[in-house]
Amino acid sequence: MTYNGWTNYETWVLYTHLTNDEGLYHGALTAAREGPGVLRERVLDTLDNLVSVAGDRVGSSDPVLALLRDLMLTSLQNVSWGELVEALKEE
């Protein structure tokens, strides 16, 4: 199902977040120049870092963290990385 002209909601929402924060935006542009696989890995690394920081604060064995990470990973599986890269390159 398409969303706001994008392949799906997950692609649109990730693009929206990546382009609404200056630091994320510049990092995404750099990764996009290297290709969809690099962008995907950078996003996954960022997610892992966030989960790690949250784990340090609430305890790494907190089941809510595992749930949030699983939900985010599932959503990222639906992202059209090629479409995202092309849109970032057009910025």
CSV table of C-alpha atoms in Angstrom, one decimal:
chain,number,residue,atom,x,y,z
A,1,MET,CA,0.0,0.0,0.0
A,2,THR,CA,1.4,3.4,-0.9
A,3,TYR,CA,1.6,6.3,1.5
A,4,ASN,CA,1.9,10.0,0.5
A,5,GLY,CA,3.5,9.1,-2.8
A,6,TRP,CA,6.0,6.7,-1.2
A,7,THR,CA,6.1,2.9,-1.5
A,8,ASN,CA,4.8,2.6,2.1
A,9,TYR,CA,4.5,4.3,5.4
A,10,GLU,CA,7.8,3.0,6.8
A,11,THR,CA,9.8,4.5,3.9
A,12,TRP,CA,8.0,7.8,4.2
A,13,VAL,CA,8.3,8.1,8.0
A,14,LEU,CA,12.0,7.2,7.9
A,15,TYR,CA,12.6,9.8,5.2
A,16,THR,CA,10.7,12.4,7.2
A,17,HIS,CA,12.8,11.8,10.3
A,18,LEU,CA,16.1,11.7,8.4
A,19,THR,CA,15.3,15.0,6.7
A,20,ASN,CA,14.0,16.8,9.8
A,21,ASP,CA,17.1,16.7,11.9
A,22,GLU,CA,20.3,18.3,10.6
A,23,GLY,CA,22.7,15.7,12.0
A,24,LEU,CA,20.6,12.8,10.8
A,25,TYR,CA,20.2,14.5,7.4
A,26,HIS,CA,23.9,15.0,6.8
A,27,GLY,CA,24.7,11.4,7.9
A,28,ALA,CA,21.9,10.0,5.7
A,29,LEU,CA,23.2,12.0,2.7
A,30,THR,CA,26.7,10.7,3.2
A,31,ALA,CA,25.5,7.1,3.5
A,32,ALA,CA,23.1,7.5,0.6
A,33,ARG,CA,26.0,8.4,-1.7
A,34,GLU,CA,27.5,5.0,-0.9
A,35,GLY,CA,24.3,3.1,-1.7
A,36,PRO,CA,21.2,1.6,-0.1
A,37,GLY,CA,23.1,-1.1,1.9
A,38,VAL,CA,25.3,1.5,3.6
A,39,LEU,CA,22.3,3.7,4.5
A,40,ARG,CA,20.5,0.7,5.9
A,41,GLU,CA,23.6,-0.3,8.0
A,42,ARG,CA,24.0,3.3,9.3
A,43,VAL,CA,20.3,3.4,10.4
A,44,LEU,CA,20.6,0.0,12.1
A,45,ASP,CA,23.8,1.1,13.9
A,46,THR,CA,22.0,4.2,15.1
A,47,LEU,CA,19.1,2.1,16.3
A,48,ASP,CA,21.5,-0.3,18.1
A,49,ASN,CA,23.2,2.7,19.8
A,50,LEU,CA,19.9,4.1,21.0
A,51,VAL,CA,18.8,0.8,22.4
A,52,SER,CA,22.2,0.5,24.1
A,53,VAL,CA,21.9,4.0,25.7
A,54,ALA,CA,18.4,3.2,26.8
A,55,GLY,CA,19.5,-0.1,28.2
A,56,ASP,CA,22.2,1.6,30.3
A,57,ARG,CA,19.5,3.7,31.9
A,58,VAL,CA,16.7,1.2,32.5
A,59,GLY,CA,18.6,-2.1,32.5
A,60,SER,CA,19.6,-4.0,29.4
A,61,SER,CA,17.3,-6.9,30.2
A,62,ASP,CA,14.2,-4.8,30.2
A,63,PRO,CA,11.6,-6.6,28.1
A,64,VAL,CA,10.2,-3.3,26.8
A,65,LEU,CA,13.5,-2.6,25.2
A,66,ALA,CA,13.5,-5.9,23.4
A,67,LEU,CA,9.9,-5.3,22.2
A,68,LEU,CA,10.8,-1.8,20.9
A,69,ARG,CA,13.9,-3.0,19.1
A,70,ASP,CA,11.9,-5.9,17.5
A,71,LEU,CA,9.2,-3.5,16.4
A,72,MET,CA,11.7,-1.1,14.9
A,73,LEU,CA,13.6,-3.8,13.1
A,74,THR,CA,10.3,-5.2,11.7
A,75,SER,CA,9.4,-1.7,10.4
A,76,LEU,CA,12.9,-1.2,8.9
A,77,GLN,CA,12.5,-4.5,6.9
A,78,ASN,CA,9.7,-2.8,5.0
A,79,VAL,CA,11.7,0.3,4.0
A,80,SER,CA,12.3,0.7,0.3
A,81,TRP,CA,16.0,1.6,0.7
A,82,GLY,CA,16.6,2.2,-3.0
A,83,GLU,CA,13.7,4.7,-3.1
A,84,LEU,CA,15.0,6.4,0.1
A,85,VAL,CA,18.5,6.7,-1.4
A,86,GLU,CA,17.1,8.2,-4.7
A,87,ALA,CA,15.1,10.7,-2.7
A,88,LEU,CA,18.0,11.8,-0.6
A,89,LYS,CA,20.2,12.2,-3.6
A,90,GLU,CA,17.6,14.6,-5.1
A,91,GLU,CA,17.8,16.8,-2.0
